[in-house]
Amino acid sequence: MAPDHQSDTGTAPARKPGWTPLHETDPSLLGHVPDGDRGTVAETGTTVVGLTTDDAVVMAADRRASVGGGRFVTSKRVRKVEPVHPTAAAALSGAVGHIQQFVRTLEAEANLYEDRRGERMTMTALSTLAGNVLRSAPLYVSPLLGGVDADGPQVFGLDGGGGVLSDDYAAGGSGMQVAYGVLERQYESGLSETAARGVAARAIDGASERDTASGNGLTVATVTADGVAVEEYDALEEVAA
């Protein structure tokens, strides 16, 4: 049987009917996240990973959204990896409404920068912008950012306080401990794009086995100097098919 998955390319990829990128879902799902309300708002507990190859970055995430810390699944087909720049993507975990705000702000500022200066943001500038966005607003978001520029492929982990850390690979979200275990064992420098996609997929799949807030397939994005290609999969086996 042929793999049943969706493939998108570019910064404004077409999508299968019924699939909703997080930043385009209903903003009324969440405005802010008071501490007492975090059990009732839509969240992506999520597992997200990002890793570099010689010429590309691979980003991946599961597709489950939930409330109550993963106790109830509100969606089984949410896309949590989004292009935010012609050659960059973000893998997103946190509260849905805050993710919407973060992605829209990052896209708008990156476009404004390019319009004013006539050149694209470098990954260092984009990661600094992302950190400033998180620092300036109380957003319940912990994203990974990955992309390619003149300095090559780069992955950045960001925290809710705006901290930015660069590494060859990173994981985030509620399943990050299991995902890091896979990455530590299987990542090595010089991986091919195909091998890197397999490592990222196995990290997400492993976390989904143990983390109740992660699951329901995965999204994998491959970022190169030519653009961002986003693909949806129902199972780990489809990634290598």
PDB file of C-alpha atoms in Angstrom:
ATOM      1  CA  MET A   1       0.000   0.000   0.000  1.00  0.00           C
ATOM      2  CA  ALA A   2       1.311   3.466  -0.867  1.00  0.00           C
ATOM      3  CA  PRO A   3       2.100   5.728   2.116  1.00  0.00           C
ATOM      4  CA  ASP A   4      -0.778   7.996   3.047  1.00  0.00           C
ATOM      5  CA  HIS A   5       0.887  11.294   3.727  1.00  0.00           C
ATOM      6  CA  GLN A   6       0.726  14.914   2.691  1.00  0.00           C
ATOM      7  CA  SER A   7       3.636  16.869   1.249  1.00  0.00           C
ATOM      8  CA  ASP A   8       3.793  20.658   1.182  1.00  0.00           C
ATOM      9  CA  THR A   9       6.544  22.955  -0.053  1.00  0.00           C
ATOM     10  CA  GLY A  10       7.249  26.673   0.263  1.00  0.00           C
ATOM     11  CA  THR A  11       6.421  29.308   2.795  1.00  0.00           C
ATOM     12  CA  ALA A  12       2.674  29.177   2.181  1.00  0.00           C
ATOM     13  CA  PRO A  13       2.098  25.459   1.577  1.00  0.00           C
ATOM     14  CA  ALA A  14      -1.190  24.073   0.351  1.00  0.00           C
ATOM     15  CA  ARG A  15      -2.781  21.603   2.724  1.00  0.00           C
ATOM     16  CA  LYS A  16      -5.130  18.675   2.753  1.00  0.00           C
ATOM     17  CA  PRO A  17      -8.745  19.600   3.578  1.00  0.00           C
ATOM     18  CA  GLY A  18      -9.295  19.250   7.303  1.00  0.00           C
ATOM     19  CA  TRP A  19      -5.685  19.893   8.256  1.00  0.00           C
ATOM     20  CA  THR A  20      -5.255  23.099  10.236  1.00  0.00           C
ATOM     21  CA  PRO A  21      -1.911  24.767  10.926  1.00  0.00           C
ATOM     22  CA  LEU A  22      -1.865  25.943  14.522  1.00  0.00           C
ATOM     23  CA  HIS A  23      -1.521  29.621  13.680  1.00  0.00           C
ATOM     24  CA  GLU A  24      -4.686  29.487  11.552  1.00  0.00           C
ATOM     25  CA  THR A  25      -6.987  27.776  14.047  1.00  0.00           C
ATOM     26  CA  ASP A  26      -9.789  29.620  15.830  1.00  0.00           C
ATOM     27  CA  PRO A  27      -8.203  32.407  17.922  1.00  0.00           C
ATOM     28  CA  SER A  28     -11.111  32.121  20.364  1.00  0.00           C
ATOM     29  CA  LEU A  29      -9.625  28.845  21.590  1.00  0.00           C
ATOM     30  CA  LEU A  30      -7.315  30.795  23.843  1.00  0.00           C
ATOM     31  CA  GLY A  31      -6.556  34.384  24.636  1.00  0.00           C
ATOM     32  CA  HIS A  32      -4.273  34.036  27.626  1.00  0.00           C
ATOM     33  CA  VAL A  33      -3.386  31.272  30.047  1.00  0.00           C
ATOM     34  CA  PRO A  34      -3.955  32.145  33.697  1.00  0.00           C
ATOM     35  CA  ASP A  35      -2.407  29.530  35.958  1.00  0.00           C
ATOM     36  CA  GLY A  36      -5.797  28.342  37.121  1.00  0.00           C
ATOM     37  CA  ASP A  37      -7.048  27.743  33.571  1.00  0.00           C
ATOM     38  CA  ARG A  38      -4.266  25.641  32.089  1.00  0.00           C
ATOM     39  CA  GLY A  39      -6.289  22.472  32.549  1.00  0.00           C
ATOM     40  CA  THR A  40      -9.096  23.672  30.274  1.00  0.00           C
ATOM     41  CA  VAL A  41      -7.434  25.535  27.382  1.00  0.00           C
ATOM     42  CA  ALA A  42      -6.264  23.912  24.155  1.00  0.00           C
ATOM     43  CA  GLU A  43      -2.596  23.048  24.386  1.00  0.00           C
ATOM     44  CA  THR A  44      -0.046  21.083  22.431  1.00  0.00           C
ATOM     45  CA  GLY A  45       1.818  19.156  25.126  1.00  0.00           C
ATOM     46  CA  THR A  46       3.749  17.881  22.188  1.00  0.00           C
ATOM     47  CA  THR A  47       7.124  16.503  21.296  1.00  0.00           C
ATOM     48  CA  VAL A  48       9.198  18.556  18.851  1.00  0.00           C
ATOM     49  CA  VAL A  49      12.707  17.924  17.533  1.00  0.00           C
ATOM     50  CA  GLY A  50      15.136  19.619  15.175  1.00  0.00           C
ATOM     51  CA  LEU A  51      18.479  18.455  13.802  1.00  0.00           C
ATOM     52  CA  THR A  52      21.031  19.590  11.262  1.00  0.00           C
ATOM     53  CA  THR A  53      22.656  17.831   8.326  1.00  0.00           C
ATOM     54  CA  ASP A  54      25.448  19.164   6.121  1.00  0.00           C
ATOM     55  CA  ASP A  55      22.966  20.990   3.864  1.00  0.00           C
ATOM     56  CA  ALA A  56      19.583  20.959   5.590  1.00  0.00           C
ATOM     57  CA  VAL A  57      17.607  21.088   8.803  1.00  0.00           C
ATOM     58  CA  VAL A  58      14.959  18.499   9.677  1.00  0.00           C
ATOM     59  CA  MET A  59      12.151  19.515  12.058  1.00  0.00           C
ATOM     60  CA  ALA A  60       9.476  17.131  13.343  1.00  0.00           C
ATOM     61  CA  ALA A  61       6.524  17.084  15.735  1.00  0.00           C
ATOM     62  CA  ASP A  62       3.583  14.892  16.688  1.00  0.00           C
ATOM     63  CA  ARG A  63       0.016  15.920  15.792  1.00  0.00           C
ATOM     64  CA  ARG A  64      -1.953  15.761  19.049  1.00  0.00           C
ATOM     65  CA  ALA A  65      -3.603  18.692  20.830  1.00  0.00           C
ATOM     66  CA  SER A  66      -5.070  18.176  24.282  1.00  0.00           C
ATOM     67  CA  VAL A  67      -6.401  19.739  27.470  1.00  0.00           C
ATOM     68  CA  GLY A  68      -5.685  18.846  31.059  1.00  0.00           C
ATOM     69  CA  GLY A  69      -2.037  17.987  30.516  1.00  0.00           C
ATOM     70  CA  GLY A  70      -2.821  15.339  27.929  1.00  0.00           C
ATOM     71  CA  ARG A  71      -5.780  13.790  29.748  1.00  0.00           C
ATOM     72  CA  PHE A  72      -8.210  14.598  26.924  1.00  0.00           C
ATOM     73  CA  VAL A  73      -7.352  14.783  23.212  1.00  0.00           C
ATOM     74  CA  THR A  74      -8.989  17.735  21.447  1.00  0.00           C
ATOM     75  CA  SER A  75      -7.452  17.160  18.007  1.00  0.00           C
ATOM     76  CA  LYS A  76      -5.563  14.333  16.325  1.00  0.00           C
ATOM     77  CA  ARG A  77      -4.373  16.208  13.249  1.00  0.00           C
ATOM     78  CA  VAL A  78      -2.825  19.511  14.207  1.00  0.00           C
ATOM     79  CA  ARG A  79       0.262  20.608  12.305  1.00  0.00           C
ATOM     80  CA  LYS A  80       2.881  21.955  14.713  1.00  0.00           C
ATOM     81  CA  VAL A  81       5.738  22.631  12.282  1.00  0.00           C
ATOM     82  CA  GLU A  82       5.267  25.850  10.340  1.00  0.00           C
ATOM     83  CA  PRO A  83       7.372  27.838   7.830  1.00  0.00           C
ATOM     84  CA  VAL A  84       8.137  31.284   9.312  1.00  0.00           C
ATOM     85  CA  HIS A  85      10.653  32.479   6.712  1.00  0.00           C
ATOM     86  CA  PRO A  86      11.535  31.388   3.142  1.00  0.00           C
ATOM     87  CA  THR A  87      14.263  29.074   4.497  1.00  0.00           C
ATOM     88  CA  ALA A  88      13.247  28.554   8.122  1.00  0.00           C
ATOM     89  CA  ALA A  89      10.582  26.721  10.117  1.00  0.00           C
ATOM     90  CA  ALA A  90       9.453  26.545  13.731  1.00  0.00           C
ATOM     91  CA  ALA A  91       8.411  23.422  15.637  1.00  0.00           C
ATOM     92  CA  LEU A  92       5.908  24.529  18.245  1.00  0.00           C
ATOM     93  CA  SER A  93       4.741  23.442  21.680  1.00  0.00           C
ATOM     94  CA  GLY A  94       2.583  25.339  24.148  1.00  0.00           C
ATOM     95  CA  ALA A  95      -0.850  26.949  24.268  1.00  0.00           C
ATOM     96  CA  VAL A  96      -2.628  27.149  20.912  1.00  0.00           C
ATOM     97  CA  GLY A  97      -3.571  30.828  21.094  1.00  0.00           C
ATOM     98  CA  HIS A  98      -0.075  31.847  22.112  1.00  0.00           C
ATOM     99  CA  ILE A  99       1.439  29.791  19.298  1.00  0.00           C
ATOM    100  CA  GLN A 100      -0.848  31.612  16.864  1.00  0.00           C
ATOM    101  CA  GLN A 101       0.391  34.967  18.121  1.00  0.00           C
ATOM    102  CA  PHE A 102       4.042  33.906  18.067  1.00  0.00           C
ATOM    103  CA  VAL A 103       3.964  32.572  14.486  1.00  0.00           C
ATOM    104  CA  ARG A 104       2.061  35.539  13.093  1.00  0.00           C
ATOM    105  CA  THR A 105       4.393  38.021  14.790  1.00  0.00           C
ATOM    106  CA  LEU A 106       7.509  36.219  13.588  1.00  0.00           C
ATOM    107  CA  GLU A 107       6.247  36.018   9.996  1.00  0.00           C
ATOM    108  CA  ALA A 108       5.197  39.677   9.965  1.00  0.00           C
ATOM    109  CA  GLU A 109       8.491  40.942  11.390  1.00  0.00           C
ATOM    110  CA  ALA A 110      10.564  38.779   9.023  1.00  0.00           C
ATOM    111  CA  ASN A 111       8.599  40.103   6.037  1.00  0.00           C
ATOM    112  CA  LEU A 112       8.930  43.699   7.249  1.00  0.00           C
ATOM    113  CA  TYR A 113      12.696  43.257   7.658  1.00  0.00           C
ATOM    114  CA  GLU A 114      13.014  41.955   4.095  1.00  0.00           C
ATOM    115  CA  ASP A 115      10.850  44.762   2.687  1.00  0.00           C
ATOM    116  CA  ARG A 116      12.854  47.470   4.445  1.00  0.00           C
ATOM    117  CA  ARG A 117      16.348  46.107   3.873  1.00  0.00           C
ATOM    118  CA  GLY A 118      15.942  44.240   0.625  1.00  0.00           C
ATOM    119  CA  GLU A 119      17.464  41.067   2.061  1.00  0.00           C
ATOM    120  CA  ARG A 120      16.335  38.103   4.091  1.00  0.00           C
ATOM    121  CA  MET A 121      16.984  37.809   7.801  1.00  0.00           C
ATOM    122  CA  THR A 122      19.899  35.614   8.786  1.00  0.00           C
ATOM    123  CA  MET A 123      19.140  32.754  11.142  1.00  0.00           C
ATOM    124  CA  THR A 124      20.966  34.551  13.939  1.00  0.00           C
ATOM    125  CA  ALA A 125      18.770  37.626  13.435  1.00  0.00           C
ATOM    126  CA  LEU A 126      15.615  35.492  13.186  1.00  0.00           C
ATOM    127  CA  SER A 127      16.430  33.594  16.373  1.00  0.00           C
ATOM    128  CA  THR A 128      17.148  36.876  18.172  1.00  0.00           C
ATOM    129  CA  LEU A 129      13.808  38.242  16.979  1.00  0.00           C
ATOM    130  CA  ALA A 130      12.048  35.078  18.170  1.00  0.00           C
ATOM    131  CA  GLY A 131      13.677  35.420  21.582  1.00  0.00           C
ATOM    132  CA  ASN A 132      12.658  39.073  21.802  1.00  0.00           C
ATOM    133  CA  VAL A 133       9.046  38.191  20.934  1.00  0.00           C
ATOM    134  CA  LEU A 134       8.944  35.597  23.722  1.00  0.00           C
ATOM    135  CA  ARG A 135      10.663  37.953  26.174  1.00  0.00           C
ATOM    136  CA  SER A 136       8.384  40.912  25.492  1.00  0.00           C
ATOM    137  CA  ALA A 137       5.070  39.071  25.841  1.00  0.00           C
ATOM    138  CA  PRO A 138       3.991  36.457  28.411  1.00  0.00           C
ATOM    139  CA  LEU A 139       3.592  33.695  25.831  1.00  0.00           C
ATOM    140  CA  TYR A 140       3.166  30.088  26.912  1.00  0.00           C
ATOM    141  CA  VAL A 141       5.290  28.793  24.002  1.00  0.00           C
ATOM    142  CA  SER A 142       8.532  26.784  23.835  1.00  0.00           C
ATOM    143  CA  PRO A 143       9.525  26.584  20.155  1.00  0.00           C
ATOM    144  CA  LEU A 144      12.436  25.201  18.210  1.00  0.00           C
ATOM    145  CA  LEU A 145      13.659  27.222  15.241  1.00  0.00           C
ATOM    146  CA  GLY A 146      15.610  25.766  12.345  1.00  0.00           C
ATOM    147  CA  GLY A 147      16.782  27.103   9.024  1.00  0.00           C
ATOM    148  CA  VAL A 148      19.498  27.569   6.443  1.00  0.00           C
ATOM    149  CA  ASP A 149      21.399  30.730   5.499  1.00  0.00           C
ATOM    150  CA  ALA A 150      24.866  31.647   4.227  1.00  0.00           C
ATOM    151  CA  ASP A 151      26.375  30.129   7.375  1.00  0.00           C
ATOM    152  CA  GLY A 152      24.686  26.785   6.721  1.00  0.00           C
ATOM    153  CA  PRO A 153      22.001  24.800   8.583  1.00  0.00           C
ATOM    154  CA  GLN A 154      21.238  25.889  12.162  1.00  0.00           C
ATOM    155  CA  VAL A 155      18.893  24.799  14.959  1.00  0.00           C
ATOM    156  CA  PHE A 156      17.932  26.945  17.953  1.00  0.00           C
ATOM    157  CA  GLY A 157      16.057  26.059  21.108  1.00  0.00           C
ATOM    158  CA  LEU A 158      14.079  28.858  22.764  1.00  0.00           C
ATOM    159  CA  ASP A 159      12.492  29.067  26.190  1.00  0.00           C
ATOM    160  CA  GLY A 160       9.552  31.092  27.479  1.00  0.00           C
ATOM    161  CA  GLY A 161      11.854  33.776  28.849  1.00  0.00           C
ATOM    162  CA  GLY A 162      13.404  34.450  25.452  1.00  0.00           C
ATOM    163  CA  GLY A 163      16.584  32.455  25.944  1.00  0.00           C
ATOM    164  CA  VAL A 164      18.157  31.225  22.691  1.00  0.00           C
ATOM    165  CA  LEU A 165      20.554  28.277  22.463  1.00  0.00           C
ATOM    166  CA  SER A 166      22.118  26.932  19.271  1.00  0.00           C
ATOM    167  CA  ASP A 167      23.001  23.250  18.842  1.00  0.00           C
ATOM    168  CA  ASP A 168      23.307  20.509  16.237  1.00  0.00           C
ATOM    169  CA  TYR A 169      20.056  19.015  17.510  1.00  0.00           C
ATOM    170  CA  ALA A 170      17.379  19.870  20.057  1.00  0.00           C
ATOM    171  CA  ALA A 171      14.089  18.611  21.460  1.00  0.00           C
ATOM    172  CA  GLY A 172      11.231  20.268  23.292  1.00  0.00           C
ATOM    173  CA  GLY A 173       7.768  19.739  24.688  1.00  0.00           C
ATOM    174  CA  SER A 174       6.350  17.264  27.166  1.00  0.00           C
ATOM    175  CA  GLY A 175       8.016  14.274  25.495  1.00  0.00           C
ATOM    176  CA  MET A 176      11.464  15.834  25.196  1.00  0.00           C
ATOM    177  CA  GLN A 177      13.188  13.480  27.643  1.00  0.00           C
ATOM    178  CA  VAL A 178      12.401  10.406  25.551  1.00  0.00           C
ATOM    179  CA  ALA A 179      13.146  12.290  22.328  1.00  0.00           C
ATOM    180  CA  TYR A 180      16.554  13.387  23.617  1.00  0.00           C
ATOM    181  CA  GLY A 181      17.349   9.781  24.442  1.00  0.00           C
ATOM    182  CA  VAL A 182      16.811   8.810  20.810  1.00  0.00           C
ATOM    183  CA  LEU A 183      18.726  11.820  19.498  1.00  0.00           C
ATOM    184  CA  GLU A 184      21.681  11.165  21.800  1.00  0.00           C
ATOM    185  CA  ARG A 185      21.965   7.584  20.564  1.00  0.00           C
ATOM    186  CA  GLN A 186      21.260   8.052  16.873  1.00  0.00           C
ATOM    187  CA  TYR A 187      22.348  11.547  15.833  1.00  0.00           C
ATOM    188  CA  GLU A 188      25.783  11.975  14.297  1.00  0.00           C
ATOM    189  CA  SER A 189      27.356  14.674  12.178  1.00  0.00           C
ATOM    190  CA  GLY A 190      27.198  14.185   8.431  1.00  0.00           C
ATOM    191  CA  LEU A 191      23.805  12.475   8.351  1.00  0.00           C
ATOM    192  CA  SER A 192      22.048  12.473   5.000  1.00  0.00           C
ATOM    193  CA  GLU A 193      18.656  14.163   4.761  1.00  0.00           C
ATOM    194  CA  THR A 194      16.964  10.761   4.557  1.00  0.00           C
ATOM    195  CA  ALA A 195      18.818   9.455   7.615  1.00  0.00           C
ATOM    196  CA  ALA A 196      18.098  12.646   9.562  1.00  0.00           C
ATOM    197  CA  ARG A 197      14.385  12.358   8.765  1.00  0.00           C
ATOM    198  CA  GLY A 198      14.455   8.817  10.108  1.00  0.00           C
ATOM    199  CA  VAL A 199      16.169   9.873  13.337  1.00  0.00           C
ATOM    200  CA  ALA A 200      13.689  12.733  13.851  1.00  0.00           C
ATOM    201  CA  ALA A 201      10.735  10.440  13.172  1.00  0.00           C
ATOM    202  CA  ARG A 202      11.985   7.791  15.603  1.00  0.00           C
ATOM    203  CA  ALA A 203      12.449  10.463  18.292  1.00  0.00           C
ATOM    204  CA  ILE A 204       8.834  11.596  17.879  1.00  0.00           C
ATOM    205  CA  ASP A 205       7.543   8.025  17.706  1.00  0.00           C
ATOM    206  CA  GLY A 206       9.444   6.995  20.837  1.00  0.00           C
ATOM    207  CA  ALA A 207       8.126   9.955  22.810  1.00  0.00           C
ATOM    208  CA  SER A 208       4.583   9.265  21.614  1.00  0.00           C
ATOM    209  CA  GLU A 209       4.766   5.790  23.137  1.00  0.00           C
ATOM    210  CA  ARG A 210       5.313   7.198  26.643  1.00  0.00           C
ATOM    211  CA  ASP A 211       3.977  10.761  26.672  1.00  0.00           C
ATOM    212  CA  THR A 212       0.181  10.992  26.794  1.00  0.00           C
ATOM    213  CA  ALA A 213       0.226  14.535  25.355  1.00  0.00           C
ATOM    214  CA  SER A 214       2.042  13.382  22.179  1.00  0.00           C
ATOM    215  CA  GLY A 215       0.847  11.102  19.406  1.00  0.00           C
ATOM    216  CA  ASN A 216      -1.421  10.647  16.371  1.00  0.00           C
ATOM    217  CA  GLY A 217       1.260  10.573  13.701  1.00  0.00           C
ATOM    218  CA  LEU A 218       3.843  13.165  12.877  1.00  0.00           C
ATOM    219  CA  THR A 219       4.793  16.164  10.769  1.00  0.00           C
ATOM    220  CA  VAL A 220       8.265  16.336   9.243  1.00  0.00           C
ATOM    221  CA  ALA A 221       9.736  19.449   7.600  1.00  0.00           C
ATOM    222  CA  THR A 222      12.927  19.499   5.568  1.00  0.00           C
ATOM    223  CA  VAL A 223      14.488  22.966   5.300  1.00  0.00           C
ATOM    224  CA  THR A 224      17.109  23.695   2.638  1.00  0.00           C
ATOM    225  CA  ALA A 225      18.449  26.767   0.864  1.00  0.00           C
ATOM    226  CA  ASP A 226      15.658  26.186  -1.682  1.00  0.00           C
ATOM    227  CA  GLY A 227      12.790  26.389   0.798  1.00  0.00           C
ATOM    228  CA  VAL A 228      10.690  24.457   3.302  1.00  0.00           C
ATOM    229  CA  ALA A 229       8.968  21.143   2.496  1.00  0.00           C
ATOM    230  CA  VAL A 230       6.388  19.980   5.055  1.00  0.00           C
ATOM    231  CA  GLU A 231       4.984  16.442   5.035  1.00  0.00           C
ATOM    232  CA  GLU A 232       2.338  14.723   7.163  1.00  0.00           C
ATOM    233  CA  TYR A 233       2.522  11.041   8.128  1.00  0.00           C
ATOM    234  CA  ASP A 234       0.218   8.680   9.989  1.00  0.00           C
ATOM    235  CA  ALA A 235       2.975   6.290  11.058  1.00  0.00           C
ATOM    236  CA  LEU A 236       6.723   6.082  11.520  1.00  0.00           C
ATOM    237  CA  GLU A 237       7.079   3.500   8.750  1.00  0.00           C
ATOM    238  CA  GLU A 238       5.805   5.951   6.154  1.00  0.00           C
ATOM    239  CA  VAL A 239       8.702   8.350   6.669  1.00  0.00           C
ATOM    240  CA  ALA A 240      11.253   5.931   5.227  1.00  0.00           C
ATOM    241  CA  ALA A 241       8.885   4.462   2.620  1.00  0.00           C
TER     242      ALA A 241
END
